[in-house]
Structures are given as structure tokens and as C-alpha cells.
mmCIF file of C-alpha atoms and ligand atoms in Angstrom:
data_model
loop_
_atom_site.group_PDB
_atom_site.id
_atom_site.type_symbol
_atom_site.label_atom_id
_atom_site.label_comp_id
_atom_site.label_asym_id
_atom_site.label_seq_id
_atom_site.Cartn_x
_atom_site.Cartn_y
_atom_site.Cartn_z
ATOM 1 C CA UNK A 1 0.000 0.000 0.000
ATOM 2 C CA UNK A 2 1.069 3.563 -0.970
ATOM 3 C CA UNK A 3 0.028 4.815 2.510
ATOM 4 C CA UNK A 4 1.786 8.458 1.265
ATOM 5 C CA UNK A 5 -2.023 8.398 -1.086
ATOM 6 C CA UNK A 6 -3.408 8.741 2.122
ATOM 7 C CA UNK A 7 -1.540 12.665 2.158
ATOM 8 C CA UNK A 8 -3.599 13.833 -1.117
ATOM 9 C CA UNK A 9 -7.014 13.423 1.230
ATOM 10 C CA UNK A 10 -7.536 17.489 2.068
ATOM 11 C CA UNK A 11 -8.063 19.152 5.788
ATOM 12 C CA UNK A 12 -8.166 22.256 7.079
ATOM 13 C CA UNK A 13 -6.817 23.499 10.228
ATOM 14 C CA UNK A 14 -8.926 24.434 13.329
ATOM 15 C CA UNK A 15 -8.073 25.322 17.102
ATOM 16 C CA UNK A 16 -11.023 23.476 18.773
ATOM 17 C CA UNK A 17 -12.088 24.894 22.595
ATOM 18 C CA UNK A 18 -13.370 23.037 25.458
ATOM 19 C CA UNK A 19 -13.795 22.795 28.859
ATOM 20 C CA UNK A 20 -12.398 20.620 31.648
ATOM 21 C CA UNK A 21 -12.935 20.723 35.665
ATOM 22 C CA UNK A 22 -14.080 24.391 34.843
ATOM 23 C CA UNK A 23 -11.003 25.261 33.367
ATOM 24 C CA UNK A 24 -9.996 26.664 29.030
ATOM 25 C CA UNK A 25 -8.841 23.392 27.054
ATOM 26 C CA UNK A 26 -7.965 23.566 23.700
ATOM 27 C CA UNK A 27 -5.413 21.844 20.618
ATOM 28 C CA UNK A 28 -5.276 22.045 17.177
ATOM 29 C CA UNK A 29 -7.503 19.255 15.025
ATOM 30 C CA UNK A 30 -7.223 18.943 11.128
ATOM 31 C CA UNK A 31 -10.203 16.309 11.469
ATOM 32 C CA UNK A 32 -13.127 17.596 11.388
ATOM 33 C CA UNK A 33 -15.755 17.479 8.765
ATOM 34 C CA UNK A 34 -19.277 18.454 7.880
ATOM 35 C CA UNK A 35 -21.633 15.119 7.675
ATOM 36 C CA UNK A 36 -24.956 16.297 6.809
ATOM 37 C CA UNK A 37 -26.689 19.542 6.353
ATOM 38 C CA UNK A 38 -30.551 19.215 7.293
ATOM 39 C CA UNK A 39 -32.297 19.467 9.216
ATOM 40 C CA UNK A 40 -29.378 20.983 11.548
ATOM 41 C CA UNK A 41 -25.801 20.760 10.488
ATOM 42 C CA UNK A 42 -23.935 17.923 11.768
ATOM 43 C CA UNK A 43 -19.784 17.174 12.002
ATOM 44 C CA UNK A 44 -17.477 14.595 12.805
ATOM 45 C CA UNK A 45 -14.546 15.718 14.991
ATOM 46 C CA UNK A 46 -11.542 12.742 15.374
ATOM 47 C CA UNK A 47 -9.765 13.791 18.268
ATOM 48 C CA UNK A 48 -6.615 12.178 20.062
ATOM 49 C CA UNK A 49 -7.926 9.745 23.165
ATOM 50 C CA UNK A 50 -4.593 10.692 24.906
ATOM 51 C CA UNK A 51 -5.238 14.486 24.599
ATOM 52 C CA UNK A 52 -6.851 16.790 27.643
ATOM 53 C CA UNK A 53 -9.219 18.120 24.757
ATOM 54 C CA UNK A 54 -10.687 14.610 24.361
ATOM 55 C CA UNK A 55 -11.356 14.106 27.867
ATOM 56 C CA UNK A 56 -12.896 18.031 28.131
ATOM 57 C CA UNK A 57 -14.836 17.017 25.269
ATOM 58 C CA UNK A 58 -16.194 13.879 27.005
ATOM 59 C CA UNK A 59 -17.064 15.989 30.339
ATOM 60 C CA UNK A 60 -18.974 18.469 28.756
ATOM 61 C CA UNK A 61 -20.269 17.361 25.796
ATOM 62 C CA UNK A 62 -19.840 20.703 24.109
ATOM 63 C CA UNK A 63 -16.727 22.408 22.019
ATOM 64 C CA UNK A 64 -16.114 25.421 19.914
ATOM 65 C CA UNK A 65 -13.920 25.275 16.705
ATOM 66 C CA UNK A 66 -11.966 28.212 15.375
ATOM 67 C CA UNK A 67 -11.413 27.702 11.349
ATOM 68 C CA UNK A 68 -7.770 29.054 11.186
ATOM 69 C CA UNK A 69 -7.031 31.631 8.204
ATOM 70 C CA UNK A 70 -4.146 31.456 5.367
ATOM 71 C CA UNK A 71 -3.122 34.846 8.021
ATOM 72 C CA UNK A 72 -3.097 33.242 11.050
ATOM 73 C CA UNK A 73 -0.159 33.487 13.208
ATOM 74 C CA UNK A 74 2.338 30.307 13.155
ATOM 75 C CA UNK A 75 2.430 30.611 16.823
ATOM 76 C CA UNK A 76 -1.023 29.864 17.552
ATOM 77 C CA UNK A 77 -0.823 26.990 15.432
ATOM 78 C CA UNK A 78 1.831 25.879 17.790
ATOM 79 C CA UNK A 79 1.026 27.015 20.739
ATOM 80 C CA UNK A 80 -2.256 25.063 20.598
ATOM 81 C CA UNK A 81 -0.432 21.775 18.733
ATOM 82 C CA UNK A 82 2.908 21.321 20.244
ATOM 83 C CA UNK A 83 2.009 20.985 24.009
ATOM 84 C CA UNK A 84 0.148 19.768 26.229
ATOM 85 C CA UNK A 85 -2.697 21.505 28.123
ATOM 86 C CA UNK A 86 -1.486 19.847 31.233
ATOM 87 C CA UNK A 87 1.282 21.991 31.426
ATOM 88 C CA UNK A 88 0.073 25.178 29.893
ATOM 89 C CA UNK A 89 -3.022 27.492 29.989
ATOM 90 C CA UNK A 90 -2.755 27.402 26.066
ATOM 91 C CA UNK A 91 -5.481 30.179 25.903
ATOM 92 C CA UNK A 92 -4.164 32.651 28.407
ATOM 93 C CA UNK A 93 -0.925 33.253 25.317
ATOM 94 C CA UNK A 94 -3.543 34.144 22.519
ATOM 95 C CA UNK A 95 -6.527 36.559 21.393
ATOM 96 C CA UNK A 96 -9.877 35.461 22.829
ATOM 97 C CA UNK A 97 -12.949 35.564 23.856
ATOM 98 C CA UNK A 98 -16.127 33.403 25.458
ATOM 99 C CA UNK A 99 -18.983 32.076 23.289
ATOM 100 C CA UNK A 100 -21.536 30.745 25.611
ATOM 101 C CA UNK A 101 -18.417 30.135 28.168
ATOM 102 C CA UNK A 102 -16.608 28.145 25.623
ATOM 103 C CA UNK A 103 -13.211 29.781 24.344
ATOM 104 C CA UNK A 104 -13.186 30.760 20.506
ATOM 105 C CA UNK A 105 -10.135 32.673 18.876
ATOM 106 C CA UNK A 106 -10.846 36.884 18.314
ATOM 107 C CA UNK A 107 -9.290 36.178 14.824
ATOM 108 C CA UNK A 108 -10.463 33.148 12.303
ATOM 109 C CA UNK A 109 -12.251 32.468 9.289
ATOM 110 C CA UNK A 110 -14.924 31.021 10.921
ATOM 111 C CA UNK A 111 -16.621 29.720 14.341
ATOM 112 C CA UNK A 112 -18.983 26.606 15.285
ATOM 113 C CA UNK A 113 -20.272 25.807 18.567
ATOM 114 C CA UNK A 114 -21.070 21.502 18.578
ATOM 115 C CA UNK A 115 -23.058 19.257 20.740
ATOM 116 C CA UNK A 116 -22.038 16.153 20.752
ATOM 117 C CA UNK A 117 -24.256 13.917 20.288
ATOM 118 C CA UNK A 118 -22.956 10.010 20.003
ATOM 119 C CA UNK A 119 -18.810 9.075 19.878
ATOM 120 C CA UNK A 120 -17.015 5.808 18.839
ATOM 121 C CA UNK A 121 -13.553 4.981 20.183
ATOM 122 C CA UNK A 122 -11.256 4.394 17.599
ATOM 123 C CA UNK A 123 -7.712 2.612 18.289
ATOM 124 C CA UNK A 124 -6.358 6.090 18.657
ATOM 125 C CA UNK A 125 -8.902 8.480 18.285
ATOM 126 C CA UNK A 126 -12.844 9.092 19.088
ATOM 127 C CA UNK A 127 -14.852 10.078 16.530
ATOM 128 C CA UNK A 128 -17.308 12.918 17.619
ATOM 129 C CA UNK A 129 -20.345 13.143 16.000
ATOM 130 C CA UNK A 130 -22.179 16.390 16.712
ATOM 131 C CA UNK A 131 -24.864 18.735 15.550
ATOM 132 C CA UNK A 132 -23.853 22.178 15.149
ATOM 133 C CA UNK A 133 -26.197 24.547 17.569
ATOM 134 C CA UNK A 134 -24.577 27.790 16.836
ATOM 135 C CA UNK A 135 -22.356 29.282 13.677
ATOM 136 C CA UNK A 136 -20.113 32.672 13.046
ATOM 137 C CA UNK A 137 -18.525 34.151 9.611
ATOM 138 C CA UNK A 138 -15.482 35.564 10.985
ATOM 139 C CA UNK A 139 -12.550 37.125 8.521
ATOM 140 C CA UNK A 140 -10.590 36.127 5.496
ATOM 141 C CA UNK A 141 -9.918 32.184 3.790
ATOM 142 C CA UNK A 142 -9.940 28.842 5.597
ATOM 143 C CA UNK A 143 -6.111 28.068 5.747
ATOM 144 C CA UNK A 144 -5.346 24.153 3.771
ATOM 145 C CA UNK A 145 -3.602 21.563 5.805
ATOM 146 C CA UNK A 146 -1.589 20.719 2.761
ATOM 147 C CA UNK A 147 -0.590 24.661 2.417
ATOM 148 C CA UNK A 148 0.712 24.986 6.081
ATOM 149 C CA UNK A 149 2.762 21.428 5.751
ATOM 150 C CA UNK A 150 4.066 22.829 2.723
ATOM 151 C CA UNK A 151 4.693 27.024 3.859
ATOM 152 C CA UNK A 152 4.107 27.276 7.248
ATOM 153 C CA UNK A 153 5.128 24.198 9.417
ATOM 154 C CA UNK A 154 8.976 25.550 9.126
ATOM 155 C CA UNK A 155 7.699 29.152 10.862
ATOM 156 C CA UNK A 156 5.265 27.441 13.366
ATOM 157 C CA UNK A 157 8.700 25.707 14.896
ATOM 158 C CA UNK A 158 10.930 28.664 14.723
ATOM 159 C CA UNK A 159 8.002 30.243 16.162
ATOM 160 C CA UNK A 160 7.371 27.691 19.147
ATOM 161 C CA UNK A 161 10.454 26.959 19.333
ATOM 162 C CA UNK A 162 11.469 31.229 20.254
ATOM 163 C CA UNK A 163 8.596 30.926 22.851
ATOM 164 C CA UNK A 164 10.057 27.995 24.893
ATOM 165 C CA UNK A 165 13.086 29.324 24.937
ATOM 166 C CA UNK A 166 12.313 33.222 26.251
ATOM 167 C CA UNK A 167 8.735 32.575 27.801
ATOM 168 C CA UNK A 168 7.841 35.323 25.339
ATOM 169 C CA UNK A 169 4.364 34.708 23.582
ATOM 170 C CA UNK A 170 5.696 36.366 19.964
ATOM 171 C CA UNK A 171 3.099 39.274 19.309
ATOM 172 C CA UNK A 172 3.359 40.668 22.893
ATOM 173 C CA UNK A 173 6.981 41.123 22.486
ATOM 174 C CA UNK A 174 6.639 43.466 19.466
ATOM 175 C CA UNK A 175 3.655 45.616 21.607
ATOM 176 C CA UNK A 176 5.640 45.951 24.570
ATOM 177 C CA UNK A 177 8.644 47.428 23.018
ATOM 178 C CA UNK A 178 6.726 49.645 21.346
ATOM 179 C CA UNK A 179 4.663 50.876 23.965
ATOM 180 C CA UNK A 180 7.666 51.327 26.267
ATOM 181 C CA UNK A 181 10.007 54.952 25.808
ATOM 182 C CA UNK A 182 12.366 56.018 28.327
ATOM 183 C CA UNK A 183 12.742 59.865 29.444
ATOM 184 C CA UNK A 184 16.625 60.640 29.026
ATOM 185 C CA UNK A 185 16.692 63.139 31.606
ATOM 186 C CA UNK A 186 15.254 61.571 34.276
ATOM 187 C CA UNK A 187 14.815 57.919 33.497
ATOM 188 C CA UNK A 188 10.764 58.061 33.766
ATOM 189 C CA UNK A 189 9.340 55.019 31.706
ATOM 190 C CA UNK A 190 6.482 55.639 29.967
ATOM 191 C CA UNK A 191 3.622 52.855 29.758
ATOM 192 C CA UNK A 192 0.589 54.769 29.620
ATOM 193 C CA UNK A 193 -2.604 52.982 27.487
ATOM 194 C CA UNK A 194 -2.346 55.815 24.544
ATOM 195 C CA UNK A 195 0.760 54.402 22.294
ATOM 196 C CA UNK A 196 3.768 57.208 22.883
ATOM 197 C CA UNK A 197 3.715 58.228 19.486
ATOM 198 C CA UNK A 198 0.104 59.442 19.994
ATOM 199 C CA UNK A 199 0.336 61.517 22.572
ATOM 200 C CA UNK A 200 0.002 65.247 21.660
ATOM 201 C CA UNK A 201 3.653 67.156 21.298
ATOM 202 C CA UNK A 202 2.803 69.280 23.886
ATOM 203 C CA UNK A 203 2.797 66.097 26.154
ATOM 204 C CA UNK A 204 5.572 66.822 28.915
ATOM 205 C CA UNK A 205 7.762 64.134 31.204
ATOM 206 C CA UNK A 206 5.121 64.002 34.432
ATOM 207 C CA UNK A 207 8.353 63.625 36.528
ATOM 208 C CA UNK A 208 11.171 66.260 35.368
ATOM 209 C CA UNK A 209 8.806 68.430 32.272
ATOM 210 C CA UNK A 210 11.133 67.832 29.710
ATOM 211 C CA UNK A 211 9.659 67.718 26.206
ATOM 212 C CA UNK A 212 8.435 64.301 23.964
ATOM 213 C CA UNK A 213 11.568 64.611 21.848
ATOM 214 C CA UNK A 214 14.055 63.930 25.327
ATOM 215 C CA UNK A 215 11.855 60.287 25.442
ATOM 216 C CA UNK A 216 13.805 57.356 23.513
ATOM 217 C CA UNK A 217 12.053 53.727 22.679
ATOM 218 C CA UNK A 218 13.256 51.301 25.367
HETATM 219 FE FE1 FE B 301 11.781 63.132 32.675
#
């Protein structure tokens, strides 16, 4: 058997959002598929026995799925795929917000909200099968599984692999620095909510009154 065939069958990728003891699961799937249409939508979810997200699944019986955009950050690809929820709060390092108490990504393609409604154990995997109760457009095209093995699996490590290392969720990084300026005179550090470069040139140093321009980027 040419079990590489089995490569040319097409997924997309989705950060699917749970519950367990009360507390945000969530991983990355690429199984997941629409079933039927009518008279409610149903989908089939495979997701790893071994995985918190399957047993969150199990307890609650609900789960949101984020449909992940050709834009979407390679971290949150692997933030959500390359550990484990037992040792990190996976949702606390991205963009989110509640549905109905479930976690769903601020930025995707698209969001469902499933019931599930029977489940078969597979030797690895359950099989979910669930009717859709709720549905959201959200922005831009469903990324390919095939497209982010091909352009994006390379940036996803680098990416994962800078967070591990410096503790540093990626994005953040880049907002801090920007949002951080130093007074020369007097070493007063700026970190006020209106970004630096917005505040009016009149603006003064609160601690010595020296002008905007005496303020350097940290
Ligand atoms: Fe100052």
C-alpha cells in the first residue's frame, strides 16, 4: 500500500475549545468534517484519546472550533499543537474571547459551537459526532492543511520553538517594546494605554517636564 495516497485526502486546520474541571482546554484538530446539512448541520470531529481536549470534550459534551485563516499566526498553530494543556493554559498566550463560556479565537475564518451527540472509540482516536447549535462568519480564507505542511510548518517551529526558549508569547513582544520609551533626563518610563507616538507634542515628562523629543524607545 502507498500509505503516502493517504496525504492527497484534504483538511483544514482548526483550534477546537473546550472545557475541563471548569477550566480553558484547547489543541489544534485537522479532522473535522461536515456530515450532513438538514435538518441541523452535523460534524465529525476525530480527536486524540490521549489528549486533555478529548477528555474536556467527554465531560462536557460541548466544544467550539476556530477555522484558522491562510493569516493566522504560526504561533497559535503551535502554541495550541505542540504541548500539552497539562502543562500550559494554552489560551491565556492568545486573542480570545467566550462564546456561551466556551473559548473561541478573536481572529479566524470562521466559528462553530457543537453538541455532541454520540462518539465511537477508535484505536487512537474518538470520533465525535455532533450537531452544530450555533455558527459565526469571521474574517478572510480557511487556511489548507496541505498549504501549512508545505509554507508554514517551518515558521510554526521557529516560532514555538522562540517561545520555549524566552517565555515570550511572539506578538506581545513586538507591543511591549513599542509601547515602552524612556525619558533621558530623568529615566521616567512611559507605559501609559495611549501608544507614545500618539500623545500630543505638547505632552511633557510628568516627573522632570522635559519635552516628547528627550523620550527614547526602550
Ligand atoms: Fe523626565
Amino acid at each position: 500500500m502507498e500509505t503516502k495516497a493517504l496525504y492527497k485526502i484534504s483538511y483544514g486546520l482548526y483550534v477546537v475549545g473546550s472545557k475541563l474541571d471548569g477550566k480553558l482546554a484547547g489543541c489544534v484538530v485537522d479532522a473535522f468534517i461536515q456530515s450532513t446539512s438538514s435538518p441541523v448541520p452535523t460534524v465529525i470531529l476525530c480527536s486524540i484519546q490521549a489528549n486533555q481536549t478529548n477528555a474536556a470534550i467527554k465531560q462536557t459534551g460541548e466544544f467550539t472550533v476556530s477555522v484558522l485563516g491562510r493569516d493566522v499566526e504560526p504561533f497559535v498553530i503551535g502554541n495550541f499543537g505542540f504541548q500539552s494543556g497539562r502543562d500550559a493554559d494554552k489560551w491565556a498566550n492568545v486573542e480570545h474571547r467566550l462564546a456561551g463560556g466556551l473559548p473561541v479565537l478573536d481572529k479566524a475564518a470562521a466559528y462553530f459551537r457543537c453538541r455532541v451527540t454520540d462518539q465511537k472509540e477508535l484505536s487512537t482516536h474518538t470520533a465525535f459526532f455532533c450537531e452544530v447549535t450555533d455558527a459565526w462568519l469571521g474574517e478572510g480564507e480557511p487556511l489548507i492543511y496541505g498549504d501549512y505542511q508545505a509554507s508554514m510548518k517551518a515558521k510554526t517551529l521557529e516560532a514555538f520553538k522562540a517561545f520555549k526558549e524566552t517565555g515570550i508569547v511572539p506578538g506581545r513582544q513586538a507591543a511591549e517594546k513599542k509601547t515602552k520609551w524612556v525619558c533621558k533626563i530623568c529615566g521616567y518610563v512611559y507605559d501609559g494605554q495611549t501608544p507614545f507616538e500618539q500623545l500630543p507634542e505638547t505632552w511633557k515628562c510628568p516627573v522632570c517636564g522635559h519635552p516628547k523629543s528627550d523620550f527614547e524607545m526602550l
